[in-house]
């Protein structure tokens, strides 16, 4: 089930300047986050499971981008594109995973994600073939040679396969039940609906910071 809270998220976009260092003691297990594994990862990490076909993910994207820019040094937001939405075939969703990886490897992950989200949700267009994806990126000034060299390359195919691996693992463990989903340190799943929609951006960053530092 998708998170209904995202219908109000755009109202919080004006609050990006809010203090993100506020008292984090207000965050409670079972209310603001779920403990979904016994052990945390050896290094701090933040994973965002999302789909380009998900309207809630489209609404969440500005918050994800802002979060990514404000994570502690050495911690990156890892975006994991899933392929289980009914809006398109798994093959087409995998192709979009690869397109995102191509963009990310070229240092343009955020830009490519924005192109795809806008194409699907603002323009209400669809992808039928890999060539449609290529055309979208090229018309938005992505380098053709980079796309052609990388899209079906082993590193990109492997990265997309790794996304699928993460998807299957957390789906089989009944943790990944909808998107968007944020998972911190492989142990803590955020509950977006418990964050204040009027202060969502700041509280999201506070909660992620709290969980990254959490030792138990």
mmCIF file of C-alpha atoms in Angstrom:
data_model
loop_
_atom_site.group_PDB
_atom_site.id
_atom_site.type_symbol
_atom_site.label_atom_id
_atom_site.label_comp_id
_atom_site.label_asym_id
_atom_site.label_seq_id
_atom_site.Cartn_x
_atom_site.Cartn_y
_atom_site.Cartn_z
ATOM 1 C CA UNK A 1 0.000 0.000 0.000
ATOM 2 C CA UNK A 2 1.322 3.394 -0.910
ATOM 3 C CA UNK A 3 1.779 6.000 1.769
ATOM 4 C CA UNK A 4 -1.197 8.340 1.789
ATOM 5 C CA UNK A 5 0.769 11.045 3.531
ATOM 6 C CA UNK A 6 2.367 12.156 0.250
ATOM 7 C CA UNK A 7 -0.731 14.012 -0.849
ATOM 8 C CA UNK A 8 0.345 16.834 1.484
ATOM 9 C CA UNK A 9 4.100 16.746 1.021
ATOM 10 C CA UNK A 10 4.414 19.551 -1.496
ATOM 11 C CA UNK A 11 3.150 21.953 1.170
ATOM 12 C CA UNK A 12 6.358 21.350 3.089
ATOM 13 C CA UNK A 13 8.711 22.275 0.249
ATOM 14 C CA UNK A 14 8.978 25.839 1.523
ATOM 15 C CA UNK A 15 10.411 24.605 4.809
ATOM 16 C CA UNK A 16 13.795 23.412 3.522
ATOM 17 C CA UNK A 17 15.560 26.029 5.644
ATOM 18 C CA UNK A 18 14.154 24.676 8.900
ATOM 19 C CA UNK A 19 16.529 23.604 11.638
ATOM 20 C CA UNK A 20 17.466 19.944 11.119
ATOM 21 C CA UNK A 21 19.358 19.656 14.405
ATOM 22 C CA UNK A 22 16.331 19.786 16.674
ATOM 23 C CA UNK A 23 15.915 17.366 19.591
ATOM 24 C CA UNK A 24 15.628 13.842 18.172
ATOM 25 C CA UNK A 25 14.427 12.272 21.442
ATOM 26 C CA UNK A 26 10.867 12.613 20.127
ATOM 27 C CA UNK A 27 11.397 9.711 17.721
ATOM 28 C CA UNK A 28 9.982 6.429 18.989
ATOM 29 C CA UNK A 29 10.412 2.884 17.660
ATOM 30 C CA UNK A 30 7.127 1.527 16.386
ATOM 31 C CA UNK A 31 5.762 5.014 15.841
ATOM 32 C CA UNK A 32 8.293 6.906 13.704
ATOM 33 C CA UNK A 33 10.284 3.897 12.513
ATOM 34 C CA UNK A 34 10.216 0.116 12.567
ATOM 35 C CA UNK A 35 13.095 -2.163 13.533
ATOM 36 C CA UNK A 36 13.172 -4.675 10.667
ATOM 37 C CA UNK A 37 16.463 -6.510 11.281
ATOM 38 C CA UNK A 38 18.500 -7.644 14.274
ATOM 39 C CA UNK A 39 21.805 -6.199 13.125
ATOM 40 C CA UNK A 40 22.644 -2.950 11.413
ATOM 41 C CA UNK A 41 25.023 -2.710 8.472
ATOM 42 C CA UNK A 42 28.710 -2.328 9.315
ATOM 43 C CA UNK A 43 28.753 1.143 7.751
ATOM 44 C CA UNK A 44 26.039 3.821 7.873
ATOM 45 C CA UNK A 45 23.779 3.765 4.809
ATOM 46 C CA UNK A 46 20.461 5.083 3.565
ATOM 47 C CA UNK A 47 18.506 3.256 0.858
ATOM 48 C CA UNK A 48 15.473 4.678 -0.917
ATOM 49 C CA UNK A 49 13.267 2.129 -2.663
ATOM 50 C CA UNK A 50 11.217 3.853 -5.347
ATOM 51 C CA UNK A 51 9.584 3.558 -8.747
ATOM 52 C CA UNK A 52 9.452 6.101 -11.529
ATOM 53 C CA UNK A 53 5.846 4.990 -12.086
ATOM 54 C CA UNK A 54 4.828 5.816 -8.507
ATOM 55 C CA UNK A 55 3.145 9.211 -8.072
ATOM 56 C CA UNK A 56 4.039 9.247 -4.374
ATOM 57 C CA UNK A 57 7.693 8.699 -5.289
ATOM 58 C CA UNK A 58 7.436 11.632 -7.691
ATOM 59 C CA UNK A 59 6.092 13.779 -4.834
ATOM 60 C CA UNK A 60 8.841 12.516 -2.526
ATOM 61 C CA UNK A 61 11.691 13.193 -4.968
ATOM 62 C CA UNK A 62 12.407 16.799 -3.836
ATOM 63 C CA UNK A 63 12.667 15.593 -0.245
ATOM 64 C CA UNK A 64 14.941 12.710 -1.248
ATOM 65 C CA UNK A 65 17.201 15.083 -3.168
ATOM 66 C CA UNK A 66 17.372 17.480 -0.240
ATOM 67 C CA UNK A 67 18.090 14.618 2.159
ATOM 68 C CA UNK A 68 20.883 13.386 -0.105
ATOM 69 C CA UNK A 69 22.565 16.793 -0.008
ATOM 70 C CA UNK A 70 22.444 16.939 3.794
ATOM 71 C CA UNK A 71 23.643 13.463 4.780
ATOM 72 C CA UNK A 72 26.838 13.197 6.852
ATOM 73 C CA UNK A 73 30.121 13.031 4.992
ATOM 74 C CA UNK A 74 30.735 9.528 3.673
ATOM 75 C CA UNK A 75 27.048 8.572 3.626
ATOM 76 C CA UNK A 76 25.214 8.592 0.296
ATOM 77 C CA UNK A 77 21.549 8.071 -0.496
ATOM 78 C CA UNK A 78 21.357 4.863 -2.536
ATOM 79 C CA UNK A 79 18.312 4.806 -4.783
ATOM 80 C CA UNK A 80 16.896 1.343 -5.492
ATOM 81 C CA UNK A 81 14.433 1.283 -8.378
ATOM 82 C CA UNK A 82 11.836 -1.493 -8.109
ATOM 83 C CA UNK A 83 10.053 -3.298 -10.942
ATOM 84 C CA UNK A 84 6.804 -4.483 -9.356
ATOM 85 C CA UNK A 85 4.378 -1.693 -10.241
ATOM 86 C CA UNK A 86 1.573 -2.728 -12.617
ATOM 87 C CA UNK A 87 1.935 0.384 -14.789
ATOM 88 C CA UNK A 88 4.628 -1.214 -16.963
ATOM 89 C CA UNK A 89 6.299 -4.543 -17.599
ATOM 90 C CA UNK A 90 9.173 -5.621 -15.340
ATOM 91 C CA UNK A 91 11.399 -5.434 -18.421
ATOM 92 C CA UNK A 92 10.564 -1.774 -19.046
ATOM 93 C CA UNK A 93 11.008 -0.971 -15.367
ATOM 94 C CA UNK A 94 14.391 -2.691 -15.479
ATOM 95 C CA UNK A 95 15.305 -0.553 -18.482
ATOM 96 C CA UNK A 96 14.516 2.551 -16.429
ATOM 97 C CA UNK A 97 16.690 1.194 -13.625
ATOM 98 C CA UNK A 98 19.536 0.961 -16.120
ATOM 99 C CA UNK A 99 18.869 4.448 -17.472
ATOM 100 C CA UNK A 100 19.090 5.823 -13.946
ATOM 101 C CA UNK A 101 22.363 3.960 -13.332
ATOM 102 C CA UNK A 102 23.785 5.320 -16.600
ATOM 103 C CA UNK A 103 22.925 8.827 -15.439
ATOM 104 C CA UNK A 104 24.289 8.250 -11.945
ATOM 105 C CA UNK A 105 27.577 6.875 -13.294
ATOM 106 C CA UNK A 106 27.879 9.983 -15.462
ATOM 107 C CA UNK A 107 27.328 12.228 -12.448
ATOM 108 C CA UNK A 108 23.801 13.096 -13.595
ATOM 109 C CA UNK A 109 21.641 10.747 -11.558
ATOM 110 C CA UNK A 110 19.385 13.454 -10.149
ATOM 111 C CA UNK A 111 18.934 15.043 -13.578
ATOM 112 C CA UNK A 112 18.075 11.756 -15.299
ATOM 113 C CA UNK A 113 15.634 10.838 -12.540
ATOM 114 C CA UNK A 114 13.964 14.231 -12.975
ATOM 115 C CA UNK A 115 13.686 13.712 -16.751
ATOM 116 C CA UNK A 116 11.976 10.352 -16.290
ATOM 117 C CA UNK A 117 9.662 11.459 -13.481
ATOM 118 C CA UNK A 118 8.563 14.548 -15.410
ATOM 119 C CA UNK A 119 8.018 12.557 -18.609
ATOM 120 C CA UNK A 120 5.738 10.078 -16.850
ATOM 121 C CA UNK A 121 3.914 12.351 -14.406
ATOM 122 C CA UNK A 122 3.933 15.873 -15.835
ATOM 123 C CA UNK A 123 3.750 15.028 -19.526
ATOM 124 C CA UNK A 124 1.669 11.883 -18.890
ATOM 125 C CA UNK A 125 3.723 10.102 -21.541
ATOM 126 C CA UNK A 126 4.741 6.440 -21.676
ATOM 127 C CA UNK A 127 7.746 4.357 -22.636
ATOM 128 C CA UNK A 128 7.230 1.513 -25.101
ATOM 129 C CA UNK A 129 10.822 0.646 -25.980
ATOM 130 C CA UNK A 130 14.384 1.258 -24.839
ATOM 131 C CA UNK A 131 14.647 3.663 -27.762
ATOM 132 C CA UNK A 132 11.998 5.854 -26.121
ATOM 133 C CA UNK A 133 14.183 6.145 -23.032
ATOM 134 C CA UNK A 134 17.213 6.973 -25.147
ATOM 135 C CA UNK A 135 15.278 9.657 -27.020
ATOM 136 C CA UNK A 136 14.138 11.284 -23.781
ATOM 137 C CA UNK A 137 17.660 11.528 -22.403
ATOM 138 C CA UNK A 138 19.133 12.794 -25.652
ATOM 139 C CA UNK A 139 16.487 15.483 -26.143
ATOM 140 C CA UNK A 140 17.450 16.664 -22.657
ATOM 141 C CA UNK A 141 21.108 16.951 -23.703
ATOM 142 C CA UNK A 142 22.422 13.702 -22.238
ATOM 143 C CA UNK A 143 25.450 12.536 -24.216
ATOM 144 C CA UNK A 144 24.454 9.940 -26.842
ATOM 145 C CA UNK A 145 27.816 8.175 -26.850
ATOM 146 C CA UNK A 146 27.739 7.772 -23.074
ATOM 147 C CA UNK A 147 24.235 6.307 -23.187
ATOM 148 C CA UNK A 148 24.983 3.932 -26.076
ATOM 149 C CA UNK A 149 28.202 2.700 -24.501
ATOM 150 C CA UNK A 150 26.756 2.178 -21.028
ATOM 151 C CA UNK A 151 23.088 1.183 -21.235
ATOM 152 C CA UNK A 152 23.715 -2.520 -21.934
ATOM 153 C CA UNK A 153 27.184 -2.698 -20.376
ATOM 154 C CA UNK A 154 28.025 -5.285 -17.717
ATOM 155 C CA UNK A 155 28.519 -2.725 -14.913
ATOM 156 C CA UNK A 156 25.093 -1.202 -15.569
ATOM 157 C CA UNK A 157 23.393 -4.581 -15.943
ATOM 158 C CA UNK A 158 25.030 -5.695 -12.686
ATOM 159 C CA UNK A 159 23.889 -2.564 -10.861
ATOM 160 C CA UNK A 160 20.299 -3.084 -12.036
ATOM 161 C CA UNK A 161 20.490 -6.739 -10.985
ATOM 162 C CA UNK A 162 21.688 -5.629 -7.554
ATOM 163 C CA UNK A 163 18.628 -3.387 -7.244
ATOM 164 C CA UNK A 164 16.443 -6.389 -8.032
ATOM 165 C CA UNK A 165 18.326 -8.406 -5.418
ATOM 166 C CA UNK A 166 17.610 -5.796 -2.740
ATOM 167 C CA UNK A 167 13.977 -5.635 -3.851
ATOM 168 C CA UNK A 168 13.487 -9.387 -3.599
ATOM 169 C CA UNK A 169 15.243 -9.681 -0.232
ATOM 170 C CA UNK A 170 13.189 -7.013 1.492
ATOM 171 C CA UNK A 171 9.963 -8.062 -0.251
ATOM 172 C CA UNK A 172 10.417 -11.665 0.827
ATOM 173 C CA UNK A 173 11.008 -10.448 4.384
ATOM 174 C CA UNK A 174 7.772 -8.425 4.186
ATOM 175 C CA UNK A 175 9.570 -5.156 4.786
ATOM 176 C CA UNK A 176 9.212 -3.719 1.286
ATOM 177 C CA UNK A 177 5.439 -3.511 0.913
ATOM 178 C CA UNK A 178 5.200 -0.260 -1.043
ATOM 179 C CA UNK A 179 7.181 2.687 -2.283
ATOM 180 C CA UNK A 180 8.697 5.080 -1.512
ATOM 181 C CA UNK A 181 10.494 3.407 1.389
ATOM 182 C CA UNK A 182 13.564 4.586 3.275
ATOM 183 C CA UNK A 183 15.760 2.048 5.041
ATOM 184 C CA UNK A 184 18.551 3.246 7.334
ATOM 185 C CA UNK A 185 21.524 1.023 8.195
ATOM 186 C CA UNK A 186 19.638 -2.011 6.899
ATOM 187 C CA UNK A 187 17.724 -2.073 10.173
ATOM 188 C CA UNK A 188 15.327 0.855 10.460
ATOM 189 C CA UNK A 189 12.350 1.473 8.169
ATOM 190 C CA UNK A 190 10.922 4.979 8.342
ATOM 191 C CA UNK A 191 7.201 5.591 8.867
ATOM 192 C CA UNK A 192 6.479 8.737 6.898
ATOM 193 C CA UNK A 193 2.888 9.122 8.068
ATOM 194 C CA UNK A 194 4.049 9.928 11.599
ATOM 195 C CA UNK A 195 6.102 12.937 10.508
ATOM 196 C CA UNK A 196 4.563 16.401 10.697
ATOM 197 C CA UNK A 197 3.397 17.269 7.149
ATOM 198 C CA UNK A 198 3.883 20.968 7.938
ATOM 199 C CA UNK A 199 7.522 20.352 8.859
ATOM 200 C CA UNK A 200 8.157 17.199 6.856
ATOM 201 C CA UNK A 201 11.524 18.035 5.315
ATOM 202 C CA UNK A 202 13.145 19.017 8.605
ATOM 203 C CA UNK A 203 11.698 16.075 10.541
ATOM 204 C CA UNK A 204 12.742 13.640 7.823
ATOM 205 C CA UNK A 205 16.339 14.827 8.069
ATOM 206 C CA UNK A 206 16.238 14.746 11.873
ATOM 207 C CA UNK A 207 14.902 11.190 11.885
ATOM 208 C CA UNK A 208 17.445 9.913 9.365
ATOM 209 C CA UNK A 209 20.287 11.563 11.313
ATOM 210 C CA UNK A 210 18.993 10.017 14.528
ATOM 211 C CA UNK A 211 18.812 6.531 13.009
ATOM 212 C CA UNK A 212 22.229 6.791 11.352
ATOM 213 C CA UNK A 213 23.752 7.420 14.780
ATOM 214 C CA UNK A 214 21.605 4.894 16.640
ATOM 215 C CA UNK A 215 23.652 2.126 18.271
ATOM 216 C CA UNK A 216 20.966 -0.361 19.318
#
